[in-house]
Coordinates of C-alpha atoms in Angstrom, one line a residue:
X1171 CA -108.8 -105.3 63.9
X1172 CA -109.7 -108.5 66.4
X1173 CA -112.8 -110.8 65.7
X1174 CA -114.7 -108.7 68.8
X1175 CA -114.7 -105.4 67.0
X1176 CA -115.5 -107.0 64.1
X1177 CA -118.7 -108.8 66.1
X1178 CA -119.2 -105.5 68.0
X1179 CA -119.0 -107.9 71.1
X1180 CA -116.7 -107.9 74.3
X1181 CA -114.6 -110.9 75.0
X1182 CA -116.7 -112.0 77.8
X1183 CA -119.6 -112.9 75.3
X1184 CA -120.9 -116.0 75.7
X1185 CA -121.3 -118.6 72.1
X1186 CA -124.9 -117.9 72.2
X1187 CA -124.3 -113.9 71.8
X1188 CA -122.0 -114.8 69.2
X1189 CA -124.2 -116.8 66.9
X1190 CA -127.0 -114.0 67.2
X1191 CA -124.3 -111.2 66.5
X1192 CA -123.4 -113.1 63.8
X1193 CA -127.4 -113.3 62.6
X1194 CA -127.7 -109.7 63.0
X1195 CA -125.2 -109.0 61.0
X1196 CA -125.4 -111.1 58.2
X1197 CA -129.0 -109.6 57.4
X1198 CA -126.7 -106.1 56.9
X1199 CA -123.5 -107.4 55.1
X1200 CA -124.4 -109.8 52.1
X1201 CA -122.1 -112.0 50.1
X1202 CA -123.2 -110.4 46.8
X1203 CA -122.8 -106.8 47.8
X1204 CA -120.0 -106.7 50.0
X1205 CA -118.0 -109.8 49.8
X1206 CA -114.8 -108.9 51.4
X1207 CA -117.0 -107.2 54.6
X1208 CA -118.8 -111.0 54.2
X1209 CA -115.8 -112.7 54.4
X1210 CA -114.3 -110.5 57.5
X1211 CA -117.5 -111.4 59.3
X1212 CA -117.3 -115.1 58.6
X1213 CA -113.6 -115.0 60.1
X1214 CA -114.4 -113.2 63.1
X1215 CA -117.4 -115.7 63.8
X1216 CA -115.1 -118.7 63.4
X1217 CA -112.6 -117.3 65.3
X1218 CA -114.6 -115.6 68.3
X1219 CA -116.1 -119.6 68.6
X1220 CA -112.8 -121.0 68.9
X1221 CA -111.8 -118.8 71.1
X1222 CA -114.8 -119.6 73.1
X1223 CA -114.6 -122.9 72.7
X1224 CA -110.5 -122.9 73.7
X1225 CA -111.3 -120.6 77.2
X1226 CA -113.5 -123.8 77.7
X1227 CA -111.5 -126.4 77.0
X1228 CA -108.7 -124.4 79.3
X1229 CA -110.7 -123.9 82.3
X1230 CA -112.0 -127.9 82.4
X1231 CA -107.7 -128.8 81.7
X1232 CA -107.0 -126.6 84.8
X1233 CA -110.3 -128.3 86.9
X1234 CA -109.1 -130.7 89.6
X1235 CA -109.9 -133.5 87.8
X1236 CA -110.3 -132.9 84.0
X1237 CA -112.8 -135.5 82.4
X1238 CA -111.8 -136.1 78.3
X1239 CA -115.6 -137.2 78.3
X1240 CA -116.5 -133.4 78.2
X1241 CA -114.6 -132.4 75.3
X1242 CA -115.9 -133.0 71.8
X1243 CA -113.4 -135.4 70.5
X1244 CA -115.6 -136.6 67.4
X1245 CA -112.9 -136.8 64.8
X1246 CA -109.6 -136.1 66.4
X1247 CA -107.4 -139.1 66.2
X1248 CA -105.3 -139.8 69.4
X1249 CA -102.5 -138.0 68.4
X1250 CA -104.4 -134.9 67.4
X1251 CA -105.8 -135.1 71.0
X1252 CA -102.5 -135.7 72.7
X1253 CA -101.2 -132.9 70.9
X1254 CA -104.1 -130.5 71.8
X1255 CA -103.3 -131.5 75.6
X1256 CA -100.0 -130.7 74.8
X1257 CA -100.4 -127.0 73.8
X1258 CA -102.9 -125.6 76.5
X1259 CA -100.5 -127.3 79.4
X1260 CA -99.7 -124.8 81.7
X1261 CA -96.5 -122.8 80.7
X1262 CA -95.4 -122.0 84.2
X1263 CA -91.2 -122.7 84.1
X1264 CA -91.6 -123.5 80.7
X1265 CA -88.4 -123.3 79.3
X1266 CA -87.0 -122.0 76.1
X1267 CA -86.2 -125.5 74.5
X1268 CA -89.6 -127.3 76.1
X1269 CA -91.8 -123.7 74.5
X1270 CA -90.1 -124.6 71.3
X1271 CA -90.7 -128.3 71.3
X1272 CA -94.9 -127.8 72.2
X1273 CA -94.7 -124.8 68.9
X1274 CA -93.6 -127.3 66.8
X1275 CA -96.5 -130.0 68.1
X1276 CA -98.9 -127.1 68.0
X1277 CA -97.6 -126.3 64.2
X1278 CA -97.9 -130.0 63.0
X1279 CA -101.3 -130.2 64.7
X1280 CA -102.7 -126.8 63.4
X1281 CA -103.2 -125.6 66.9
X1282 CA -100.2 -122.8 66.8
X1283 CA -102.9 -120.2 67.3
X1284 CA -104.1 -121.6 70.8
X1285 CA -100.8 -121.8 71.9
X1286 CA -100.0 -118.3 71.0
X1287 CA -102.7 -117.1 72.8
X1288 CA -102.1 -119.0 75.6
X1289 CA -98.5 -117.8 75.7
X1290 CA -99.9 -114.2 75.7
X1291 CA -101.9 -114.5 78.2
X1292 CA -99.3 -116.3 80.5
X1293 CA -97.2 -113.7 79.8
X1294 CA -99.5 -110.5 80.8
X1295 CA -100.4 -112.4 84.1
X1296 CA -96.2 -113.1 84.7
X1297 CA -94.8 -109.9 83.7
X1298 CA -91.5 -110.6 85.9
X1299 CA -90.3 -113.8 84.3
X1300 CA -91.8 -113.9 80.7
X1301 CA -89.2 -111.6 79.3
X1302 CA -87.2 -114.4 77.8
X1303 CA -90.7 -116.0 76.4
X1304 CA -91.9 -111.7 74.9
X1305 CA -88.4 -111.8 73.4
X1306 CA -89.0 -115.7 72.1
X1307 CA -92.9 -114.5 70.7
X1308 CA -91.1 -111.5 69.1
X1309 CA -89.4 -113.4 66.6
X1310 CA -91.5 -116.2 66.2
X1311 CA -94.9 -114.8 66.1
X1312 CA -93.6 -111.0 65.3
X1313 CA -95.2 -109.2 68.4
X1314 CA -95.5 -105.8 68.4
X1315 CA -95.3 -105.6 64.8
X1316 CA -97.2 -105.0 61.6
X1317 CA -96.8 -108.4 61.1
X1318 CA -98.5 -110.2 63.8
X1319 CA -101.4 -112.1 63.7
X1320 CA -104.5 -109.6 62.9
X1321 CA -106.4 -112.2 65.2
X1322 CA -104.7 -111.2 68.6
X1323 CA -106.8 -109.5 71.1
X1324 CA -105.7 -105.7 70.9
X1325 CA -105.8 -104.7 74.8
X1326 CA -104.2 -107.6 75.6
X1327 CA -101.1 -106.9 72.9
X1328 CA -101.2 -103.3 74.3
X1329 CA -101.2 -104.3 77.9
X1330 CA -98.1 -106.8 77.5
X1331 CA -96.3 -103.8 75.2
X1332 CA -96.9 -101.6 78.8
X1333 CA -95.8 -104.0 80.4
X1334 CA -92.3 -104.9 78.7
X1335 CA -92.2 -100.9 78.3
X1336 CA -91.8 -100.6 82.4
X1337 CA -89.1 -103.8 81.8
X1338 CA -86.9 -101.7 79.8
X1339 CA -87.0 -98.1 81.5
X1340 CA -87.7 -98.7 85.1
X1341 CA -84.0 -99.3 85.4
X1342 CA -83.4 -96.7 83.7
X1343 CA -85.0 -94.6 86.1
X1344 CA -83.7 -96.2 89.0
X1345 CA -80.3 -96.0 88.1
X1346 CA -80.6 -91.9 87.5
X1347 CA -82.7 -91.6 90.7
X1348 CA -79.7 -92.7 92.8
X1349 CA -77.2 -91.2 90.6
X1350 CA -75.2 -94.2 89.9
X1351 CA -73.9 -93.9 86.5
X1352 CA -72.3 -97.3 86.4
X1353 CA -75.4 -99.1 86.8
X1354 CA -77.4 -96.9 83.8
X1355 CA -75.2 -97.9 81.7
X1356 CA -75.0 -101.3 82.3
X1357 CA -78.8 -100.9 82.3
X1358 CA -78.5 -99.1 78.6
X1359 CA -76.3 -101.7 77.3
X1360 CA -79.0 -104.9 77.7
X1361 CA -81.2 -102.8 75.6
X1362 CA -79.7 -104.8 72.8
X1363 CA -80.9 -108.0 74.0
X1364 CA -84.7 -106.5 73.8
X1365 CA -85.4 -107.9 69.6
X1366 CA -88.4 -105.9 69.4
X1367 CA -86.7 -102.2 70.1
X1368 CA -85.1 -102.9 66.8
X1369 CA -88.8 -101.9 65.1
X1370 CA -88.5 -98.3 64.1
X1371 CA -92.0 -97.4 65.7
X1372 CA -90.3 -98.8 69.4
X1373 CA -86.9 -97.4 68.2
X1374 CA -88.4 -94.0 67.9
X1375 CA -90.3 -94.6 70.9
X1376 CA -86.9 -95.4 73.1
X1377 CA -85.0 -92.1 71.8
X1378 CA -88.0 -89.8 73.0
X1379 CA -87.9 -91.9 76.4
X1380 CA -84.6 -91.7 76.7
X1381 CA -84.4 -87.5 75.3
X1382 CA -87.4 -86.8 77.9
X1383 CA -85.1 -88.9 81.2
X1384 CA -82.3 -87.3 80.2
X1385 CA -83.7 -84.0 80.5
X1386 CA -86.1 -84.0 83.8
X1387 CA -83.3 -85.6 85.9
X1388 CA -81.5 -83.9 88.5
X1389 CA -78.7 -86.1 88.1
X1390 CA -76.0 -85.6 84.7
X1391 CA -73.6 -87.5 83.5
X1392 CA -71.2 -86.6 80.3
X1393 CA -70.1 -90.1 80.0
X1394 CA -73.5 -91.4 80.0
X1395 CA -74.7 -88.8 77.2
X1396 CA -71.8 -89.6 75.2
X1397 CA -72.7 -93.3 74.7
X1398 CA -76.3 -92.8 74.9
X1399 CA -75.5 -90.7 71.9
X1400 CA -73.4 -92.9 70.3
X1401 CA -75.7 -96.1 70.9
X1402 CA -78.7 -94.0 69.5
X1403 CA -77.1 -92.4 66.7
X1404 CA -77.3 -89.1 68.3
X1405 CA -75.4 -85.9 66.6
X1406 CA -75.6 -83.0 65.0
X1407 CA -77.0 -82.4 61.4
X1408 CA -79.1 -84.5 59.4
X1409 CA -80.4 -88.0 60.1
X1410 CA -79.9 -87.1 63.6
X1411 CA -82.4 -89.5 65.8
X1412 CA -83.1 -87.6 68.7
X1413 CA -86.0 -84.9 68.5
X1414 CA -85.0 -81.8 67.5
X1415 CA -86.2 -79.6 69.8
X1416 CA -84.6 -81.8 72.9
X1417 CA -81.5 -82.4 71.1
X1418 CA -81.0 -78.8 71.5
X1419 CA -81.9 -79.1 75.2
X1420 CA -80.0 -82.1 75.8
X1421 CA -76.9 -80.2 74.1
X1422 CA -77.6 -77.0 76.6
X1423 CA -77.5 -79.1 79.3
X1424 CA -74.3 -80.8 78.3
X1425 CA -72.5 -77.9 77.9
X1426 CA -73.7 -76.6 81.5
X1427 CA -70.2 -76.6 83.4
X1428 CA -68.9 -73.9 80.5
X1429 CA -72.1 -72.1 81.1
X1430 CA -71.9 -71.7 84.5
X1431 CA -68.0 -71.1 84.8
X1432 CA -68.9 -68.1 82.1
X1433 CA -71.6 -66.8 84.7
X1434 CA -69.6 -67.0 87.6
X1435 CA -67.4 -65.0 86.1
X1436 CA -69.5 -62.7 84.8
X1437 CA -70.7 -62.4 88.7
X1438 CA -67.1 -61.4 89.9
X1439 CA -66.9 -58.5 87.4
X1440 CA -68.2 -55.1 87.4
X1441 CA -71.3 -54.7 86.9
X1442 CA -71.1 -53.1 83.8
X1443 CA -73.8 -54.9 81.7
X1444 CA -77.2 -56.5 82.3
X1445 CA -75.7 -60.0 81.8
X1446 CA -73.3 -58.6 84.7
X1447 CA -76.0 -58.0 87.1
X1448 CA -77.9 -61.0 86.7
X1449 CA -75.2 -62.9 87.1
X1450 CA -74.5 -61.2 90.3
X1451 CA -77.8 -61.5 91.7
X1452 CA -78.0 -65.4 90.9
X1453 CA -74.5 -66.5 91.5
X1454 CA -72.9 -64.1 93.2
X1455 CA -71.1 -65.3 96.5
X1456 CA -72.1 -62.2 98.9
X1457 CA -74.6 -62.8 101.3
X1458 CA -78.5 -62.6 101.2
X1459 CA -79.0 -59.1 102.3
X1460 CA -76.5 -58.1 99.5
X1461 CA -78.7 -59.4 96.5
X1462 CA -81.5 -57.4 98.5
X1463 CA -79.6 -54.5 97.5
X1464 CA -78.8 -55.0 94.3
X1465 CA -82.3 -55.9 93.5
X1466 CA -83.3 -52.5 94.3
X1467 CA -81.0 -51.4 91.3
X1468 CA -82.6 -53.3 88.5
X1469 CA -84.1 -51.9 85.7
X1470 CA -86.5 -53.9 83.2
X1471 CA -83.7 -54.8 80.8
X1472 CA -81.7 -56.4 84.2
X1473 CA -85.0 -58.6 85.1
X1474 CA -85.6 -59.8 81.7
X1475 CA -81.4 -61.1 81.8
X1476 CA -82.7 -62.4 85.0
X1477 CA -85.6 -64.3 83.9
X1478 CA -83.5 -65.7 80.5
X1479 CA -81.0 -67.1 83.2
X1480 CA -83.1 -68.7 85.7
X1481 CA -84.6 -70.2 83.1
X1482 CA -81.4 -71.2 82.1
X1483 CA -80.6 -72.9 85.2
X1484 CA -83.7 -74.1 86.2
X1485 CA -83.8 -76.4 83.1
X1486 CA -80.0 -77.2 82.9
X1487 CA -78.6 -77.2 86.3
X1488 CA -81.0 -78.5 89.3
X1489 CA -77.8 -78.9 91.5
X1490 CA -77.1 -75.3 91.5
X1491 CA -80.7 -73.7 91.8
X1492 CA -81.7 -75.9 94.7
X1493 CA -78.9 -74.4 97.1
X1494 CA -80.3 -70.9 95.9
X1495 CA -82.6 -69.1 98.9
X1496 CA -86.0 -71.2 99.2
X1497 CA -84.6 -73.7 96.9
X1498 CA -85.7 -72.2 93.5
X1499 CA -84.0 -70.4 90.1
X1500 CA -86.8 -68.1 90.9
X1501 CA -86.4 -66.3 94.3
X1502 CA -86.5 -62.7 93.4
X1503 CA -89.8 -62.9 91.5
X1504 CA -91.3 -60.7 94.1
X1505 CA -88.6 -58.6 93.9
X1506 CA -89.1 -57.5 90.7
X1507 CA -93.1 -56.3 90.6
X1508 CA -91.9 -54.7 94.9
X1509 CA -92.4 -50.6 94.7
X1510 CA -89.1 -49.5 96.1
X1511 CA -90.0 -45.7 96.4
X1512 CA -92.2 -45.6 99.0
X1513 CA -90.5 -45.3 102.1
X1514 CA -89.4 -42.0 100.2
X1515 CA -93.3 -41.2 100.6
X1516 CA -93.7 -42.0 104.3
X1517 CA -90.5 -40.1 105.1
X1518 CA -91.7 -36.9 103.5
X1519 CA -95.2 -37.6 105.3
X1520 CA -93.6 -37.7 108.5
X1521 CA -91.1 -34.9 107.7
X1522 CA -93.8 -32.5 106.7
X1523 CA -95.7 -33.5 110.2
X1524 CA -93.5 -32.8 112.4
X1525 CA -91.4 -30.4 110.5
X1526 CA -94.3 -27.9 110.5
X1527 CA -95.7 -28.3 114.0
X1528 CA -91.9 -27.6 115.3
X1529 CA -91.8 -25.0 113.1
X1530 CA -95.3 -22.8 112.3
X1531 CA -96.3 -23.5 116.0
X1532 CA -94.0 -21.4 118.0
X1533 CA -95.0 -19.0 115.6
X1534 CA -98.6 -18.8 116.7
X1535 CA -100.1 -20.6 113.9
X1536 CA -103.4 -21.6 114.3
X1537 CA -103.8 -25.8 113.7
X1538 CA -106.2 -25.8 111.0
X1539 CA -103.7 -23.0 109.1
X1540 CA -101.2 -25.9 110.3
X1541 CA -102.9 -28.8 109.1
X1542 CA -103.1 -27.0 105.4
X1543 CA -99.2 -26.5 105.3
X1544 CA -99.0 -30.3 106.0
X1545 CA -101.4 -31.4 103.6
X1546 CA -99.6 -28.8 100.9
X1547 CA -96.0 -29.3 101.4
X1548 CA -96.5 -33.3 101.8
X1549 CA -98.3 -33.2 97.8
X1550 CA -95.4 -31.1 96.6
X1551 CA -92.1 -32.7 98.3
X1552 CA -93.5 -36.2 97.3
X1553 CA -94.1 -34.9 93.9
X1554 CA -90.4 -33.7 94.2
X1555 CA -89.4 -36.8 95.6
X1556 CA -90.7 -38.8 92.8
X1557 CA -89.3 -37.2 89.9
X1558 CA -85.8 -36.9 91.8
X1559 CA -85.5 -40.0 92.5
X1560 CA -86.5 -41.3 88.6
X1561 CA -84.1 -38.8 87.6
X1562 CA -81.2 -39.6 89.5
X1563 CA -81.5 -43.5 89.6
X1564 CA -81.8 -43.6 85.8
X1565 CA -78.0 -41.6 85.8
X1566 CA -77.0 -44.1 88.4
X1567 CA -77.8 -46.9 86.4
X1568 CA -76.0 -45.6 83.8
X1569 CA -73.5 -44.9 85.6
X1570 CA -73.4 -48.4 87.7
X1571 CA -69.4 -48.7 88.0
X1572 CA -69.2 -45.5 88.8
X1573 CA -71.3 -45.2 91.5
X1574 CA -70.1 -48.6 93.0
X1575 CA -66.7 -47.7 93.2
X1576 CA -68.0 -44.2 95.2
X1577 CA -70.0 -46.4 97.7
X1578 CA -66.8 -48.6 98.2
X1579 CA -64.6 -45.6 98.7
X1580 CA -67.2 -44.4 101.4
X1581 CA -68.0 -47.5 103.6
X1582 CA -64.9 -48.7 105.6
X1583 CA -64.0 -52.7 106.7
X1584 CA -66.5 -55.2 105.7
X1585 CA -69.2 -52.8 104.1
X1586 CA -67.2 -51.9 101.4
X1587 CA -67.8 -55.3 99.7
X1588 CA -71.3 -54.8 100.2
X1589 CA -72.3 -50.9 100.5
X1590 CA -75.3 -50.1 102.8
X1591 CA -75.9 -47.2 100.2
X1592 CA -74.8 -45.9 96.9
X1593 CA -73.9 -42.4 96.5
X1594 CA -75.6 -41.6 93.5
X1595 CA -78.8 -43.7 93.7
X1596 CA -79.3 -42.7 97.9
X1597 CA -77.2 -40.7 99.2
X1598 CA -77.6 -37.4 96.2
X1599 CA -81.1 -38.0 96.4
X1600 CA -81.8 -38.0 100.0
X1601 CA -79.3 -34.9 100.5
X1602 CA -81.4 -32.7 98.1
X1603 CA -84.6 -33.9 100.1
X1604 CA -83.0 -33.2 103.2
X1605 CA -81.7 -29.7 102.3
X1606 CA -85.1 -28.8 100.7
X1607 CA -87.2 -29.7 103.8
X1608 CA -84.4 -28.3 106.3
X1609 CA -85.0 -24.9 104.3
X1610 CA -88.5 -25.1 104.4
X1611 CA -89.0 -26.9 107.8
X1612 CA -85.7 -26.4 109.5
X1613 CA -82.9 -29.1 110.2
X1614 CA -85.8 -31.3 112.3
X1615 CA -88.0 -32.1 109.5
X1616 CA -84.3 -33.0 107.4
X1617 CA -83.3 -35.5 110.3
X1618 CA -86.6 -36.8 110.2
X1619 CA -86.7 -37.9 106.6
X1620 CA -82.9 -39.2 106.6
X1621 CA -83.5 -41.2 110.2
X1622 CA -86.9 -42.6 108.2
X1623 CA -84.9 -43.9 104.8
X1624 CA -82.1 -45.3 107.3
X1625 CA -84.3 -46.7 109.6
X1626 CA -85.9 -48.6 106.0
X1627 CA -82.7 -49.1 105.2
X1628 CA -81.4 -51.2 107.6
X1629 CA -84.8 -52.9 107.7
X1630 CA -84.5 -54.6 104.2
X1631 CA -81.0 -55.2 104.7
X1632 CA -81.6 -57.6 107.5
X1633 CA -81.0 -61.4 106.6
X1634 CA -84.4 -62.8 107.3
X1635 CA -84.7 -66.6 106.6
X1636 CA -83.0 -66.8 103.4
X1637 CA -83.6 -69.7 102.3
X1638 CA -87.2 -69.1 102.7
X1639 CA -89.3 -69.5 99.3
X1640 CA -90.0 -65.7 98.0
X1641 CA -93.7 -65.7 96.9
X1642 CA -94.9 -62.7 95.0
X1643 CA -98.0 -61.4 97.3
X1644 CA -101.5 -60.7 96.5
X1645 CA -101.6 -57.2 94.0
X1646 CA -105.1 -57.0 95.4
X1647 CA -103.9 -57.2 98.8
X1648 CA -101.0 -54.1 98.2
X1649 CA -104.3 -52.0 96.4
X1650 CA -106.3 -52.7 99.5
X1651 CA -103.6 -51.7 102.0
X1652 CA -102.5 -48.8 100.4
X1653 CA -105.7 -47.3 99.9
X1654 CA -106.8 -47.7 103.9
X1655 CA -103.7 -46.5 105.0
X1656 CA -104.8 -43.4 102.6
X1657 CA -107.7 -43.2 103.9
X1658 CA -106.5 -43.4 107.3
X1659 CA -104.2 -41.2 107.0
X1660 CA -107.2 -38.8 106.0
X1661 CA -109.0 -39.4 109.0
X1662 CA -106.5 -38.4 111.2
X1663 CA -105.6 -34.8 109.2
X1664 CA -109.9 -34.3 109.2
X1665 CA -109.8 -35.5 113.1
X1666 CA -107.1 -32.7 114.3
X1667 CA -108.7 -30.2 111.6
X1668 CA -111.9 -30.4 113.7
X1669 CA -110.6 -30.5 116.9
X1670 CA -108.3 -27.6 115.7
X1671 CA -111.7 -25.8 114.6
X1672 CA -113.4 -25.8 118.2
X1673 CA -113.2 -22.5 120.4
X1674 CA -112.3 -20.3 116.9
X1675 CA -115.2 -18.0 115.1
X1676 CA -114.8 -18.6 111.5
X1677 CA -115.9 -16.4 108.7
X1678 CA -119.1 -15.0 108.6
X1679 CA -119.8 -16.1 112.3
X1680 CA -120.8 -13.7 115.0
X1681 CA -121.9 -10.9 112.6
X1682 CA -125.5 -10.0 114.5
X1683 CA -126.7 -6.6 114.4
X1684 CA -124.9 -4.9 117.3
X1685 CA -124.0 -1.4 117.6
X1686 CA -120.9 -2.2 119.1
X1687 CA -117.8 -4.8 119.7
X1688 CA -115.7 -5.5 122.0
X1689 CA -112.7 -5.2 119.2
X1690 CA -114.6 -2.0 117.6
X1691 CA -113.7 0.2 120.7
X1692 CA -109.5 -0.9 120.6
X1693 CA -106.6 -0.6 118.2
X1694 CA -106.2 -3.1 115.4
X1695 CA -102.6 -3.2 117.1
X1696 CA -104.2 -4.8 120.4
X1697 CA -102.9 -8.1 121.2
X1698 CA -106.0 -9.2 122.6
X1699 CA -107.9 -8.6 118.8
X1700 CA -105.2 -10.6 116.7
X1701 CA -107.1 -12.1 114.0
X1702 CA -108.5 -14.6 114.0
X1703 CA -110.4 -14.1 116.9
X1704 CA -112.0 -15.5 119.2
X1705 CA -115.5 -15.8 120.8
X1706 CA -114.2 -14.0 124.2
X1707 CA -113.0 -11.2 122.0
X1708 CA -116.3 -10.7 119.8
X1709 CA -118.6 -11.2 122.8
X1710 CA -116.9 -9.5 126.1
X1711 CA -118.8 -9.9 129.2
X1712 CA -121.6 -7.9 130.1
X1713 CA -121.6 -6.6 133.5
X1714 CA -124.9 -7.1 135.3
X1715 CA -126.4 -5.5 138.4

């Protein structure tokens, strides 16, 4: 604790703030009641005043022309006073032999405190060539120690620790920032020449450094773990210096190359397994629009291998992830929360549209009686559509190798490393959906939903920007969209309903009381009185004189 918290003072009071701090407190700490407290005062008055008086006496040295006159020499002999102008010299190229010389004046003298103050604060102002005077202070005065003086201005000790911190690490840094090894460790090895690492605080200290650089650079080295290891006592099992939880990082990232040969491996074989598939989608060698593909395979046990692996990589191997599309471990994310069965939805829309007007129109169907079929059969083929596809891509799944080597056999040349389709995932659902509308619609309405999932197809296939960051959209955004083009798509069906309606007499219309109708005098077999009918066919044409 320094004299100033003591006091309760900054180190900018003046001596007359002292003395009345001092007053202050003596009326609440008394000699009788608290003696040590008394005692810890009195030292922090006597030493706040010599510090005062010291600043003073340094500032009129470091005048133009000092005057001795101002000093208070009463009682110093000449050689007390030499010595005193001795200590507060300025220590600028001071060297080693001339700093120990002035210690042992300022000893014989009683002044060692000035001149370790002064060397303190010489060396927080000099940071870039006091290392050799820190290291000198470190084993004379015990810096950054338990055992250095209790007098010493806290901040200031703090500061200068910063200080010599940033000494010992920048290099460190530097040398891993441009990937040169050779100068790291040659960096690492004048850590011995730094006396006050050896404390155990700064020891411990220096291996959480050195865990924590180790781990956030891009750049590794097995030659520079290995002796960082062996300088820091690093290993396995007890008394193991390194924290434990980044030890087990540090040893990840170490065995990296094995990792990543397994994985690559993994990527070349069939994709039997979860592990497989992952591997496949991250490493694989195929082109962009191929992990497209396989992305639209994945199932939640294949995302959550995904998700352990990127992680993997992300945090062991920053060389490999930042050649990956848009630079990142991470570039499927929005793959994995995209709804993959819709364009199965807007192809039975479309098929149902125009399936029924080129089928129920030649037939004389009236568009209103259209426009319910469409509504109708759209509900129940995408009901259909939905539980066929669930039902057919969970046996795909199942059977992945099976279905690859299918897709293979079927696509000729350079397709066959990467299918446009799989037989059982697309190409047995969509035949089913094709041969149910075809019966229902005729062959049209099938062309129409099998051009629509192509024409999709091809569409998320293409190699758009690859290396483009893939940023998982607004949810919000998808609600909002969907439901307008919902409610669009309502609007248009209500539109062609109403315009369908015009020129048609609907139920309960036209039923005055008149004796007679035009339709009442003809066969029900009369073309012109097909139902329903119409207001020509109710109402005939009076003839009038």
């Amino acid at each position: 604790m320094s004299c100033w918290t003591v006091l309760g003072l900054t180190a900018d009071a003046d001596t007359r703030s002292i003395k009345r701090q001092y007053a202050a407190l003596l009326k609440q700490t008394r000699p009788d009641e608290d003696p040590e407290g008394f005692q810890r005062l009195r030292d922090a008055y006597e030493q706040a005043l010599s510090y005062k008086e010291w600043i003073q006496s340094r500032e009129e040295q470091e005048a133009p022309e000092p005057d001795d006159r101002q000093w208070d020499l009463t009682g110093l002999t000449v050689v007390e006073v030499d010595a005193l102008h001795q200590v507060m010299r300025s220590l600028d190229g001071i060297s080693l032999e001339e700093l120990r010389q002035r210690h042992a004046l300022a000893v014989e003298q009683g002044c060692a405190h000035i001149l370790e103050e002064t060397l303190l604060q010489h060396c927080i102002e000099q940071p870039q060539s006091s290392g050799p005077l820190v290291d000198w202070a470190v084993q004379q005065y015990h810096w950054f120690s338990a055992w250095q003086r209790l007098e010493l201005d806290e901040e200031s000790i703090d500061l200068l620790l910063a200080q010599q911190r940033e000494r010992v690490t920048q290099p460190l840094c530097d040398a891993l920032e441009q990937q040169d090894s050779e100068a790291f460790l040659q960096a690492y090895q004048g850590r011995v020449n730094v006396l006050w690492l050896e404390g155990e605080v700064h020891r411990q200290w220096f291996n959480r450094f050195l865990s924590q650089l180790l781990l956030d650079s891009r750049h590794w080295s097995a030659d520079i773990f290995e002796q960082v290891c062996a300088g820091q006592g690093w290993h396995s099992g007890p008394s193991n210096r390194c924290p434990e939880s980044e030890w087990k990082r540090l040893v990840a990232r170490h065995e990296t190359p094995i990792f990543l040969a397994r994985q690559r491996q993994l990527a070349r074989e069939p994709l039997a397994t979860p592990q497989h598939r992952a591997a496949r989608l991250l490493l694989g060698n195929g082109p962009f629009s191929q992990r497209r593909a396989l992305a639209r395979r994945l199932h939640e046990e294949d995302w959550a291998q995904c998700r352990q692996l990127s992680s993997a990589l992300y945090a062991n191997a920053p060389e490999v992830w930042a050649d990956m599309p848009g630079g990142t471990a991470f570039f499927w994310r929005d793959w994995e929360t995209r709804f993959n069965d819709w364009p199965t939805y807007v192809g039975v829309v479309l098929a149902c549209l125009i399936g029924a007007f080129t089928h129920f129109i030649p037939q004389g169907l009236r568009l209103s009686g259209l426009i319910n079929i469409v509504m109708i059969t759209t509900v129940v083929f995408a009901v259909i559509g939905a539980g066929l596809n669930w039902l057919v891509h969970n046996f795909a799944h199942r059977w992945w190798v099976l279905d690859d080597r299918l897709s293979a056999r079927l696509c000729l040349g350079f397709a066959a490393e990467s299918p446009p389709f799989g037989v059982l995932r697309d190409l047995v659902p969509c035949a089913l959906m094709v041969a149910g509308l075809s019966w229902f619609f005729g062959p049209i309405a099938g062309a129409v939903y099998a051009t629509t999932l192509a024409t999709f197809g091809l569409i998320r296939r293409r190699q758009v920007k690859p290396h483009v960051s893939w940023e998982q959209t607004s949810p919000l955004l998808k609600v909002c969209l969907t439901a307008l083009a919902a409610m669009v798509f309502i609007v248009v069906l209500g539109v062609i309903n109403v315009i369908g309606s015009q020129g048609t007499v609907k139920r309960n219309q036209g039923l005055q009381p008149w004796t007679e109708r035009l339709c009442s005098r003809m066969p029900a077999t009369t073309a012109e009185c097909s139902a329903p009918a119409t207001v020509e066919q109710w109402y005939g044409k009076e003839v009038r004189p």
